[in-house]
PDB file of C-alpha atoms and ligand atoms in Angstrom:
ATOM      1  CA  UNK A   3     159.408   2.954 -32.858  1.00  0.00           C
ATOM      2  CA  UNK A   4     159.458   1.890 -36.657  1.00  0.00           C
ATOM      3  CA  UNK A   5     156.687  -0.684 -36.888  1.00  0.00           C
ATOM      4  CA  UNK A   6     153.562   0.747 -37.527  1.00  0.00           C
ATOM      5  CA  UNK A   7     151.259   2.825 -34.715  1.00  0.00           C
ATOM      6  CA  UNK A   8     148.204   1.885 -34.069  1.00  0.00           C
ATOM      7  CA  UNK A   9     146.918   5.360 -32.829  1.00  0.00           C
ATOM      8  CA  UNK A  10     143.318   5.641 -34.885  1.00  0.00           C
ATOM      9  CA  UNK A  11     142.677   1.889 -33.460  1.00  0.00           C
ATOM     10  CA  UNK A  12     143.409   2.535 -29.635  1.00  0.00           C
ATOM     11  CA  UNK A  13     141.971   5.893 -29.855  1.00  0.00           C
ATOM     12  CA  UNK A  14     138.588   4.084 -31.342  1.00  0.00           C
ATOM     13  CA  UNK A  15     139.121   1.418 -28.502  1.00  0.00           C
ATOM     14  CA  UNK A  16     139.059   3.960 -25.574  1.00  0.00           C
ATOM     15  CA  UNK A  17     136.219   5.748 -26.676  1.00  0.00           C
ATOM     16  CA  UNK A  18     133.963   2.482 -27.491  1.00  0.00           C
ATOM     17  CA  UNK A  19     132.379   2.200 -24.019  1.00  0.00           C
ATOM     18  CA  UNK A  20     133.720  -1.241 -23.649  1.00  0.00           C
ATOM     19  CA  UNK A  21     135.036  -2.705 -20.617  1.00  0.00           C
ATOM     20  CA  UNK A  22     138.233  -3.304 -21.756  1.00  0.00           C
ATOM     21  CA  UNK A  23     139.893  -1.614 -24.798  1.00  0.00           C
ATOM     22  CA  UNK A  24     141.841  -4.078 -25.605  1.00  0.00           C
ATOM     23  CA  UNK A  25     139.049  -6.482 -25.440  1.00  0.00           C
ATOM     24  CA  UNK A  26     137.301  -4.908 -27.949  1.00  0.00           C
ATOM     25  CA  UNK A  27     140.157  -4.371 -30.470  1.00  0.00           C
ATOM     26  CA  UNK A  28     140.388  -8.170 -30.038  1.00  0.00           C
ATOM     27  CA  UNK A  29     137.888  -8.907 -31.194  1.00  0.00           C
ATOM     28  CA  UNK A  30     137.993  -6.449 -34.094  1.00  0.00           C
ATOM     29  CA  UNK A  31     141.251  -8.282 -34.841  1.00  0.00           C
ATOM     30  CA  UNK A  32     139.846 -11.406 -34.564  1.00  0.00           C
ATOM     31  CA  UNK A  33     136.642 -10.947 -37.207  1.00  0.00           C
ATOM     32  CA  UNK A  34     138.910  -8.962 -39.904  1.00  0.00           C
ATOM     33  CA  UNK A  35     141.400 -11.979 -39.402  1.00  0.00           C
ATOM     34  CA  UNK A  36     138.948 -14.165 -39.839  1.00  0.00           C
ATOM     35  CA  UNK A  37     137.232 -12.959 -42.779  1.00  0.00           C
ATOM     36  CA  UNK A  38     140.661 -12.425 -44.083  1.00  0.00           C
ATOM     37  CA  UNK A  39     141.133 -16.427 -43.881  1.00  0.00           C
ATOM     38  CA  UNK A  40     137.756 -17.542 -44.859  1.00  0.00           C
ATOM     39  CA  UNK A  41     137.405 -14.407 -47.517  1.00  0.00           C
ATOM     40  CA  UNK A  42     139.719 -15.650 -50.414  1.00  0.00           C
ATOM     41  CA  UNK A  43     142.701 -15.607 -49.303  1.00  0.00           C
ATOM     42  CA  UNK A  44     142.431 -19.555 -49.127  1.00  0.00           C
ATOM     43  CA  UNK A  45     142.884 -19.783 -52.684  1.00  0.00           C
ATOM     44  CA  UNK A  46     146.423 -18.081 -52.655  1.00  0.00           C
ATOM     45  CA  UNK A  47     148.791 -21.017 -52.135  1.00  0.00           C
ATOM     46  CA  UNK A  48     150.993 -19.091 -50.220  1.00  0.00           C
ATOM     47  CA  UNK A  49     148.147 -18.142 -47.078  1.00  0.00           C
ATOM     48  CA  UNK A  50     147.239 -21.872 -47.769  1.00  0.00           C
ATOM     49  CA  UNK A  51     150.722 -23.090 -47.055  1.00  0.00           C
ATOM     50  CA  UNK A  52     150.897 -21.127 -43.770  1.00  0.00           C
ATOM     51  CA  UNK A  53     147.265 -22.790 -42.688  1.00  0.00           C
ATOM     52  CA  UNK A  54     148.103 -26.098 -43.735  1.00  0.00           C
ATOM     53  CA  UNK A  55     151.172 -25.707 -41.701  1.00  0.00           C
ATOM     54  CA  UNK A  56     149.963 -23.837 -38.263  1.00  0.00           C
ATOM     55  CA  UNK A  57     146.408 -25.210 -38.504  1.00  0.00           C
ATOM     56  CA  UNK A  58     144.260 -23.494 -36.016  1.00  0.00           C
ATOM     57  CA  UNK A  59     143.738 -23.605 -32.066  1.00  0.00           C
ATOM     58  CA  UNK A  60     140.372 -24.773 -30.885  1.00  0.00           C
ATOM     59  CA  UNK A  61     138.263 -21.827 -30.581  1.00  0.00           C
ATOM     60  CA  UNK A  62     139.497 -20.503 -33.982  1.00  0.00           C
ATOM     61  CA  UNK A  63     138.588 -23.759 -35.240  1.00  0.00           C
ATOM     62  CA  UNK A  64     134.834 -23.132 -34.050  1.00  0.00           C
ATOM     63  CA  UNK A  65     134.802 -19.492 -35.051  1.00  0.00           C
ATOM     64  CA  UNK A  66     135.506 -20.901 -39.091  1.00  0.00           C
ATOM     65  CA  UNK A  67     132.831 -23.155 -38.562  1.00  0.00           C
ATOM     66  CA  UNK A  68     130.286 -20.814 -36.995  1.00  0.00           C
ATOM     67  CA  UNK A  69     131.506 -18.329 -40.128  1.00  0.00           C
ATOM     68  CA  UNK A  70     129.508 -20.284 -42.164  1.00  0.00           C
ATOM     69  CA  UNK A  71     132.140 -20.843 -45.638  1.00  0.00           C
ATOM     70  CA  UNK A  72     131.917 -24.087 -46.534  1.00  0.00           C
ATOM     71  CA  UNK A  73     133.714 -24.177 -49.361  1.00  0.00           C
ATOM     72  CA  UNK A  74     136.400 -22.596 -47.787  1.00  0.00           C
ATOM     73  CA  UNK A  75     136.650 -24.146 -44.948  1.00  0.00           C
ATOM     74  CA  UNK A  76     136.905 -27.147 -46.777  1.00  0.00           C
ATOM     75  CA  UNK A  77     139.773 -25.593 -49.185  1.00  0.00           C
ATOM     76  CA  UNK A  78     141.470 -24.980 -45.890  1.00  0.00           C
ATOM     77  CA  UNK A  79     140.726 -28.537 -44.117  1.00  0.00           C
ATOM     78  CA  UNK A  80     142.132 -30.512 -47.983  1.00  0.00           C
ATOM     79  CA  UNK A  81     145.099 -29.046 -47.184  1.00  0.00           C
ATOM     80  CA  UNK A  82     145.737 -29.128 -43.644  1.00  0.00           C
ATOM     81  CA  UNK A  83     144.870 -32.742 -43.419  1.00  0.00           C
ATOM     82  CA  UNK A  84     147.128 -33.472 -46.093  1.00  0.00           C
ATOM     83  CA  UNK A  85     149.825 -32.012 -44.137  1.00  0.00           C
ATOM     84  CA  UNK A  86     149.131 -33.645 -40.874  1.00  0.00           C
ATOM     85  CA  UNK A  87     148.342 -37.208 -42.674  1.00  0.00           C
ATOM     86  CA  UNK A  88     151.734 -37.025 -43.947  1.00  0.00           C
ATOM     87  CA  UNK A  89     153.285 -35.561 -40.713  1.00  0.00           C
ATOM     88  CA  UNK A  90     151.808 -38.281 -38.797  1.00  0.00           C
ATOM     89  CA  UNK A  91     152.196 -41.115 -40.933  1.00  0.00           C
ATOM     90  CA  UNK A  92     155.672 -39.954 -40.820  1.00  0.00           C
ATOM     91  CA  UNK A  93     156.444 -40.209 -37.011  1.00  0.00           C
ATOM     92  CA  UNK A  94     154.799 -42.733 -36.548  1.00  0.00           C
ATOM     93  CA  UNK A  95     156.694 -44.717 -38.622  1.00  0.00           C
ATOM     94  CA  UNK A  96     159.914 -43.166 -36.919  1.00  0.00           C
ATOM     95  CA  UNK A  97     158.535 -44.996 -34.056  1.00  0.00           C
ATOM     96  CA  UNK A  98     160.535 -48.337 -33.676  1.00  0.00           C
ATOM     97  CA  UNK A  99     158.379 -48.829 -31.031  1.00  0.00           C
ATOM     98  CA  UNK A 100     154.940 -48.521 -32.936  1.00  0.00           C
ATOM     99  CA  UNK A 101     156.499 -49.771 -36.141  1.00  0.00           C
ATOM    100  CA  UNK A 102     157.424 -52.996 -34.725  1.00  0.00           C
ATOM    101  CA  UNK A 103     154.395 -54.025 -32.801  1.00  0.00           C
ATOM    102  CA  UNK A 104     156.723 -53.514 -29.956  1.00  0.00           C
ATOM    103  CA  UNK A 105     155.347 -52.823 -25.666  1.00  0.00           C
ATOM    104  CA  UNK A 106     154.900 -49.463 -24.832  1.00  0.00           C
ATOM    105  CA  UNK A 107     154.192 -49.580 -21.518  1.00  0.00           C
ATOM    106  CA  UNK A 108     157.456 -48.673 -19.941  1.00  0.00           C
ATOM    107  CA  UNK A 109     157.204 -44.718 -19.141  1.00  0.00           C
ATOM    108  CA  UNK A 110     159.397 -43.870 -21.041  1.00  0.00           C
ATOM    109  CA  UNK A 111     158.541 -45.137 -24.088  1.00  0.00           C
ATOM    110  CA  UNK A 112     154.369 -43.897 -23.034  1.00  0.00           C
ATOM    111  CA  UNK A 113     156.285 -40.297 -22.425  1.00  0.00           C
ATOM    112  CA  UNK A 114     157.928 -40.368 -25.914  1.00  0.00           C
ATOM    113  CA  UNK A 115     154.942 -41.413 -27.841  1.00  0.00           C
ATOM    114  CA  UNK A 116     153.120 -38.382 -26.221  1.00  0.00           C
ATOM    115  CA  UNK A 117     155.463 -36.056 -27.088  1.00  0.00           C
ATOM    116  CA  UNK A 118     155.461 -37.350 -30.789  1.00  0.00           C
ATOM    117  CA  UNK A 119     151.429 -36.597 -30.726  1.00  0.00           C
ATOM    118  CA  UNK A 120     152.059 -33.298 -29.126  1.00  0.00           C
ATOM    119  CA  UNK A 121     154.591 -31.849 -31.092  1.00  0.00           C
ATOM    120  CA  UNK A 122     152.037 -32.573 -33.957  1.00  0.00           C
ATOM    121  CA  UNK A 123     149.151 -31.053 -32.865  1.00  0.00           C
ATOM    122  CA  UNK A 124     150.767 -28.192 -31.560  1.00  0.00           C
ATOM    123  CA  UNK A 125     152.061 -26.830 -35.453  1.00  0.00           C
ATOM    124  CA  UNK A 126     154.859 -25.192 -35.282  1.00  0.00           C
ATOM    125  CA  UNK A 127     155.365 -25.784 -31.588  1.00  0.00           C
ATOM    126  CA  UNK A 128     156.051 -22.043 -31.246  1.00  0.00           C
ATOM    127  CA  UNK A 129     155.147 -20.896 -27.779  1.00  0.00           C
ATOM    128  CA  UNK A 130     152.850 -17.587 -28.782  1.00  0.00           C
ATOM    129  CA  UNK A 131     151.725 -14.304 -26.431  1.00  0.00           C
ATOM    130  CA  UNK A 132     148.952 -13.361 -25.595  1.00  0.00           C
ATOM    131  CA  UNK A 133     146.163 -14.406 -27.737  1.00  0.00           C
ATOM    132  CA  UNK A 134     146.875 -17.941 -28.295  1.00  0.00           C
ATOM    133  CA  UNK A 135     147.741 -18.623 -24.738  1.00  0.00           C
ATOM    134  CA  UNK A 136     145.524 -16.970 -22.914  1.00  0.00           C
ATOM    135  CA  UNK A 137     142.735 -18.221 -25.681  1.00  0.00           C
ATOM    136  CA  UNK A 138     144.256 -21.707 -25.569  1.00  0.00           C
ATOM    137  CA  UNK A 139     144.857 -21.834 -21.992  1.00  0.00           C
ATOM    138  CA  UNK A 140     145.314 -25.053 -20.820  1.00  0.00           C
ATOM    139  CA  UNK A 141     145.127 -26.456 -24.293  1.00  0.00           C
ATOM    140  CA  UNK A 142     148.280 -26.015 -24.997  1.00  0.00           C
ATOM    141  CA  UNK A 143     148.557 -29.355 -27.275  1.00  0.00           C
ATOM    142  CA  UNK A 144     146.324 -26.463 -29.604  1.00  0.00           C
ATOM    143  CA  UNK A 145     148.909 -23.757 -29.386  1.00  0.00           C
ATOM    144  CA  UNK A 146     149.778 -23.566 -32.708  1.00  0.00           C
ATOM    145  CA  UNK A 147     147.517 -21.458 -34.884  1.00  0.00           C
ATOM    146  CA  UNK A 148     147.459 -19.545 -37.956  1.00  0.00           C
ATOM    147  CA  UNK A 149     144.963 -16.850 -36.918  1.00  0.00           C
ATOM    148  CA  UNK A 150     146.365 -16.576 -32.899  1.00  0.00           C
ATOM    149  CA  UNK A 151     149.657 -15.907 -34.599  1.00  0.00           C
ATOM    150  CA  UNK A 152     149.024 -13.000 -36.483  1.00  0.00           C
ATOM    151  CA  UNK A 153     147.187 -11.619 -33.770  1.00  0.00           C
ATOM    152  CA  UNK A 154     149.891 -12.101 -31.436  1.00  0.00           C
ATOM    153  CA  UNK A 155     151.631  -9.820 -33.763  1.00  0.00           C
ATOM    154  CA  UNK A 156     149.549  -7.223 -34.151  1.00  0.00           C
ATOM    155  CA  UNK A 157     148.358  -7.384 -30.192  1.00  0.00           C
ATOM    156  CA  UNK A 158     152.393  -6.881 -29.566  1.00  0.00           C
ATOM    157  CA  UNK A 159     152.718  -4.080 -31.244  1.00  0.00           C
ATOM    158  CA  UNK A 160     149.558  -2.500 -29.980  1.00  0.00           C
ATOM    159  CA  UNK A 161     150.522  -2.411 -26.710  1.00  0.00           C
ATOM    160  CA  UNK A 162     153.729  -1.099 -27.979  1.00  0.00           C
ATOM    161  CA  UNK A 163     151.449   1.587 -29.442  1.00  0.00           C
ATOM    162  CA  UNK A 164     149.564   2.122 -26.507  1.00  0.00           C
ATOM    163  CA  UNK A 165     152.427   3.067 -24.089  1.00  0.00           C
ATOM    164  CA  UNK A 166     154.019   5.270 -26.861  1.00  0.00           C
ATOM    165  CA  UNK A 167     150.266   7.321 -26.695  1.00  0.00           C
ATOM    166  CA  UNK A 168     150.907   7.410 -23.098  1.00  0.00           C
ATOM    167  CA  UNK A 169     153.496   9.088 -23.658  1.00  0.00           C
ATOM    168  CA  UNK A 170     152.949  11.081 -26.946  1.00  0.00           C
ATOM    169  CA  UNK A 171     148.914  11.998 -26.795  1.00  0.00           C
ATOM    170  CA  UNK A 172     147.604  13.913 -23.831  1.00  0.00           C
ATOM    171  CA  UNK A 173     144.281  13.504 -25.173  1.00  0.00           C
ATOM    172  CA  UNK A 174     144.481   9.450 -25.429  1.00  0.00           C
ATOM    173  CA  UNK A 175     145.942  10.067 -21.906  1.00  0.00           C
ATOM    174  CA  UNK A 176     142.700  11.646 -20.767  1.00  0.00           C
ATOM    175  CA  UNK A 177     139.980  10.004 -22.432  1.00  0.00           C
ATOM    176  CA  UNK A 178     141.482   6.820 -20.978  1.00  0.00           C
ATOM    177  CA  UNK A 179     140.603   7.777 -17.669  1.00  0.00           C
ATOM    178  CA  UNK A 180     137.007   8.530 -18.674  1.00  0.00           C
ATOM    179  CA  UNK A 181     137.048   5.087 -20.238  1.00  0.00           C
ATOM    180  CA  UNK A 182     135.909   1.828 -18.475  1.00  0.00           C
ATOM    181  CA  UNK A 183     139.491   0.518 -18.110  1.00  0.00           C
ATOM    182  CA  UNK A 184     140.869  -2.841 -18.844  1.00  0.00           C
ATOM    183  CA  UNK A 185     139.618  -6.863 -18.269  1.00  0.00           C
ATOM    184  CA  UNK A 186     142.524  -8.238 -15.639  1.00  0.00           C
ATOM    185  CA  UNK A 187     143.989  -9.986 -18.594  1.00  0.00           C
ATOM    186  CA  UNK A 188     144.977  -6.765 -20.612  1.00  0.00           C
ATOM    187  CA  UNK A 189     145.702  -4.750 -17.970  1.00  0.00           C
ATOM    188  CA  UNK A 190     148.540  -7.142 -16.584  1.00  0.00           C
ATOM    189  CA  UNK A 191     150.008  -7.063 -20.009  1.00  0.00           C
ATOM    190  CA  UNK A 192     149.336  -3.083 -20.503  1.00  0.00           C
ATOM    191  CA  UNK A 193     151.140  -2.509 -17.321  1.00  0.00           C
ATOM    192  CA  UNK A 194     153.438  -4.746 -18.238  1.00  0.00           C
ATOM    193  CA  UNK A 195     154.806  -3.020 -21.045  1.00  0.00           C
ATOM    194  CA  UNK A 196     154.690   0.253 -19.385  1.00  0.00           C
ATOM    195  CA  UNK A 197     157.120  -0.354 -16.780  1.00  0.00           C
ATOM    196  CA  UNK A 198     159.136  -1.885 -19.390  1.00  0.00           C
ATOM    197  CA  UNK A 199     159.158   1.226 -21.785  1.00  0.00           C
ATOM    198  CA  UNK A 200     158.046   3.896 -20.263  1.00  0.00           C
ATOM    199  CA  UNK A 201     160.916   6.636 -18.604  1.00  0.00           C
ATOM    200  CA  UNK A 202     160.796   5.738 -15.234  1.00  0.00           C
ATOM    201  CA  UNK A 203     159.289   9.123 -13.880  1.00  0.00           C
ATOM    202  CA  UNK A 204     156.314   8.474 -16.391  1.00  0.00           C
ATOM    203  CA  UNK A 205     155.551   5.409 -15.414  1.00  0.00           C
ATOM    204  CA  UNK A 206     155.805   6.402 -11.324  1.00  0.00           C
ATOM    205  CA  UNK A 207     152.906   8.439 -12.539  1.00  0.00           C
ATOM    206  CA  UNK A 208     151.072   6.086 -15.264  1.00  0.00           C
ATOM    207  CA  UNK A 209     150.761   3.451 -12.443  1.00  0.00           C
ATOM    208  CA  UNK A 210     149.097   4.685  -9.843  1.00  0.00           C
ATOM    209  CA  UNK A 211     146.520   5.885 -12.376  1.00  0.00           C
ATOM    210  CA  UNK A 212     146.442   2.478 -14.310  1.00  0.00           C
ATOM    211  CA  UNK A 213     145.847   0.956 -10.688  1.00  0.00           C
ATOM    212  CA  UNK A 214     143.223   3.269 -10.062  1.00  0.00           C
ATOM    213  CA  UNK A 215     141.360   2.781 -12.939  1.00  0.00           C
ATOM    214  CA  UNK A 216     141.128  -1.128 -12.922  1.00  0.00           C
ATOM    215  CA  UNK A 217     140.179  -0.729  -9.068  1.00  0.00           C
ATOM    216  CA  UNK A 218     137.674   1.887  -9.859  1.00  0.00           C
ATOM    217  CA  UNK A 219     135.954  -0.251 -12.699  1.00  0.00           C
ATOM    218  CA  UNK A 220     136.345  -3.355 -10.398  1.00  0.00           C
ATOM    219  CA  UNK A 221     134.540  -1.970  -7.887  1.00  0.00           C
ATOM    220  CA  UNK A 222     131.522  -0.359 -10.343  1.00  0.00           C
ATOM    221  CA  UNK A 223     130.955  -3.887 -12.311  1.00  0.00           C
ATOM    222  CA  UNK A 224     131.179  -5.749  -8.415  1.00  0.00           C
ATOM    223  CA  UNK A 225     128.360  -2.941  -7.462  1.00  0.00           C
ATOM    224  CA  UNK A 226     126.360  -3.992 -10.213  1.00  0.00           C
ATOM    225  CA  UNK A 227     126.992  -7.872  -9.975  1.00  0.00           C
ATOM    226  CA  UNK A 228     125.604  -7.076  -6.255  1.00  0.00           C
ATOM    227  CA  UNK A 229     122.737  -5.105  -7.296  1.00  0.00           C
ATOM    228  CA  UNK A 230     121.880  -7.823  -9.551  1.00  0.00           C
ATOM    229  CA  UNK A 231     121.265 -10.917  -6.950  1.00  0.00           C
ATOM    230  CA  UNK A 232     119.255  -8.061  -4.885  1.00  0.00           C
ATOM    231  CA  UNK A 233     116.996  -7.654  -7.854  1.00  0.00           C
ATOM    232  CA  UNK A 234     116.271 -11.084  -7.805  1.00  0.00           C
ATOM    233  CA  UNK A 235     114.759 -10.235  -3.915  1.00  0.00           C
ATOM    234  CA  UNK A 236     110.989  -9.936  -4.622  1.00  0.00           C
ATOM    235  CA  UNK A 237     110.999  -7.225  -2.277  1.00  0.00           C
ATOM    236  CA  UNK A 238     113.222  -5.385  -5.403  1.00  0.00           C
ATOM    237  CA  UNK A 239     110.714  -6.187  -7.855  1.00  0.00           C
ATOM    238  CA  UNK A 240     109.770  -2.961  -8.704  1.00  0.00           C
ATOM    239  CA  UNK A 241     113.114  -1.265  -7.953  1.00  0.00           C
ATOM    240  CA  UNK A 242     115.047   0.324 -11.218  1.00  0.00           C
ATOM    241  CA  UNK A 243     117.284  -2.093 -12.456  1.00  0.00           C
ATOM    242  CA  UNK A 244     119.887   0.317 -12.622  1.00  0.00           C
ATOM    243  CA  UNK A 245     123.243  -0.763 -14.287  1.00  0.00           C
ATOM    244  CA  UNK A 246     123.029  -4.674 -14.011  1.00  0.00           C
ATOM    245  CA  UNK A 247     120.998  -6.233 -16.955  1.00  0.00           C
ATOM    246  CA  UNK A 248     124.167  -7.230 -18.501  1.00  0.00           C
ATOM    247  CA  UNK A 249     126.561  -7.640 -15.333  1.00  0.00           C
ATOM    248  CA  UNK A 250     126.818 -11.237 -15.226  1.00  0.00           C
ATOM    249  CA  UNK A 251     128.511 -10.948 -18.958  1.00  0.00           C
ATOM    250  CA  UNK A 252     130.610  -7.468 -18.170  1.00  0.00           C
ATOM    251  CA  UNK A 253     131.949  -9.064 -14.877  1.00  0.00           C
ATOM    252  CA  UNK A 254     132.693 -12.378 -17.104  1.00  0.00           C
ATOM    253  CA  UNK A 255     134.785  -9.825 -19.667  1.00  0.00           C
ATOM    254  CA  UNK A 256     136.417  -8.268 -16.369  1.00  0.00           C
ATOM    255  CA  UNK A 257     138.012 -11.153 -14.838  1.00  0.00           C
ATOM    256  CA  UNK A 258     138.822 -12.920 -18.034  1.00  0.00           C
ATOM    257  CA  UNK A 259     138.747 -10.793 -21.284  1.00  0.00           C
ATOM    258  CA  UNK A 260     135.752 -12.424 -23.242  1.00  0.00           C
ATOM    259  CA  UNK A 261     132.590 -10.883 -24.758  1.00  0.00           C
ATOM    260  CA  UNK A 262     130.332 -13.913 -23.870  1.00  0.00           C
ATOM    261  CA  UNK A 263     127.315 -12.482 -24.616  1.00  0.00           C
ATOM    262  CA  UNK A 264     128.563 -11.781 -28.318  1.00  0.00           C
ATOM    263  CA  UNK A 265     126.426 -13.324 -31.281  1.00  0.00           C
ATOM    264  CA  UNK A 266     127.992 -16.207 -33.185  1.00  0.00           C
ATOM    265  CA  UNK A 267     130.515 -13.929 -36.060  1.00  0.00           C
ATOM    266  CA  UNK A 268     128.725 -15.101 -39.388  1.00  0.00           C
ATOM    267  CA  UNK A 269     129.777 -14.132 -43.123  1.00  0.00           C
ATOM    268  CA  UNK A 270     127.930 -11.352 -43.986  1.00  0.00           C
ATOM    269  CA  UNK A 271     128.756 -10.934 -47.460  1.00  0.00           C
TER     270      UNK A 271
HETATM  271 ZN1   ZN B 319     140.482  -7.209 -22.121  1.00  0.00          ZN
HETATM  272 ZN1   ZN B 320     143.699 -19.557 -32.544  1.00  0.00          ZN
END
């Protein structure tokens, strides 16, 4: 592998407790990125060109907000708007149809204008990995974004990293398997790219313990979910709470990768 490993960060990841490694080096990603944006790097016209021209998905949007830069922010939004005032000033004037005053109530011509609105909003219309889709979802008019994008690249090669450790680290191997495991999300996409790179004896063995890991950790955030509505039983009032003060969030992160119960990320400088 010649892009860079990402051993210290994974290795960091499995031993943070979290319930998902990847989770949490997501969202390590996500705040450096972040501050990397809003930090100065909005003032260097060549970052600036590349926001102006990718823009940012939804919840990235609300993240810059929450972060609390105005100025920045507002660095960022002069140019972006600039870009999309001219974009869309642009096809919509390609629009014989709009130009002209002219009906567009046939389905076709309703289809095309949506497609000229979509390929808009979307940026580059690039169809990204993991982070932007999955973080997108269904908002896929929002795919395009400067800060999913270089996550997706990073996250890539991370999970490039994290086979070759499979591999290459005993240790990582090990401390994995004390670790809490994976949200559904990350482990589809760590298993994925196991089978894909991993010698095929290797990854005979690396499954069945991948599987038995996410079961395993399935099965102890379910117990505590459980545990949780009995608490609520007055006849459990004065039983130990045990592990499932926070379950409702930790079974949220399981089945869909999030940290919900996270405090808004705010400049701290
Ligand atoms: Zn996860
Ligand atoms: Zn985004």
């Amino acid at each position: 592998m010649k892009e860079k490993l990402y051993t210290i960060e994974l290795t960091d990841a499995v031993k943070s407790g979290d319930e998902c490694c990847f989770c949490w080096l997501e969202r390590k990603m996500e705040q450096e990125n972040l501050e990397f944006v809003l930090g100065s790097s909005y003032m260097e016209s060549d970052v600036r060109d590349q926001t102006s021209l990718h823009g940012f998905c939804r919840h990235h949007t609300k993240m810059m907000y929450d972060y609390g830069n105005t100025l920045g922010n507002a660095w960022i939004l002069k140019s972006r708007m600039e870009k999309v005032r001219t974009d869309l000033a642009e096809r919509l004037g390609a629009s014989e149809g709009i130009a002209s005053g002219a009906s567009v109530s046939s389905a076709g011509s309703k289809k095309g204008l949506a497609g000229k609105f979509k390929s808009l909003f979307s940026g580059t219309g690039r169809q990204v990995g993991s982070f932007s889709g999955v973080r997108s979802g269904k908002d896929s008019e929002n795919s395009g974004c400067y800060i999913c994008e270089r996550m997706d690249e990073i996250y890539v090669r991370m999970l490039d990293t994290f086979a070759w450790m499979l591999e290459h680290d005993p240790e990582f191997g090990e401390t994995l398997l004390k670790s809490k495991g994976f949200c559904l999300r990350h482990f589809e996409e760590a298993r994925e790219v196991c089978e894909r790179t991993l010698k095929p004896e290797l990854w005979g063995e690396w499954e069945a313990k991948l599987n038995r890991l996410m079961l395993d950790n399935l099965d102890r955030v379910q117990e505590d979910v459980n545990w949780l509505i009995e608490k609520y039983d007055y006849r459990n009032k004065d039983a130990d709470w045990r592990e499932s003060r926070d379950a409702v969030p930790r079974a949220m992160q399981k089945l869909v990768g999030t940290h919900p119960a996270d405090p808004v990320f705010r400049d701290r400088r």
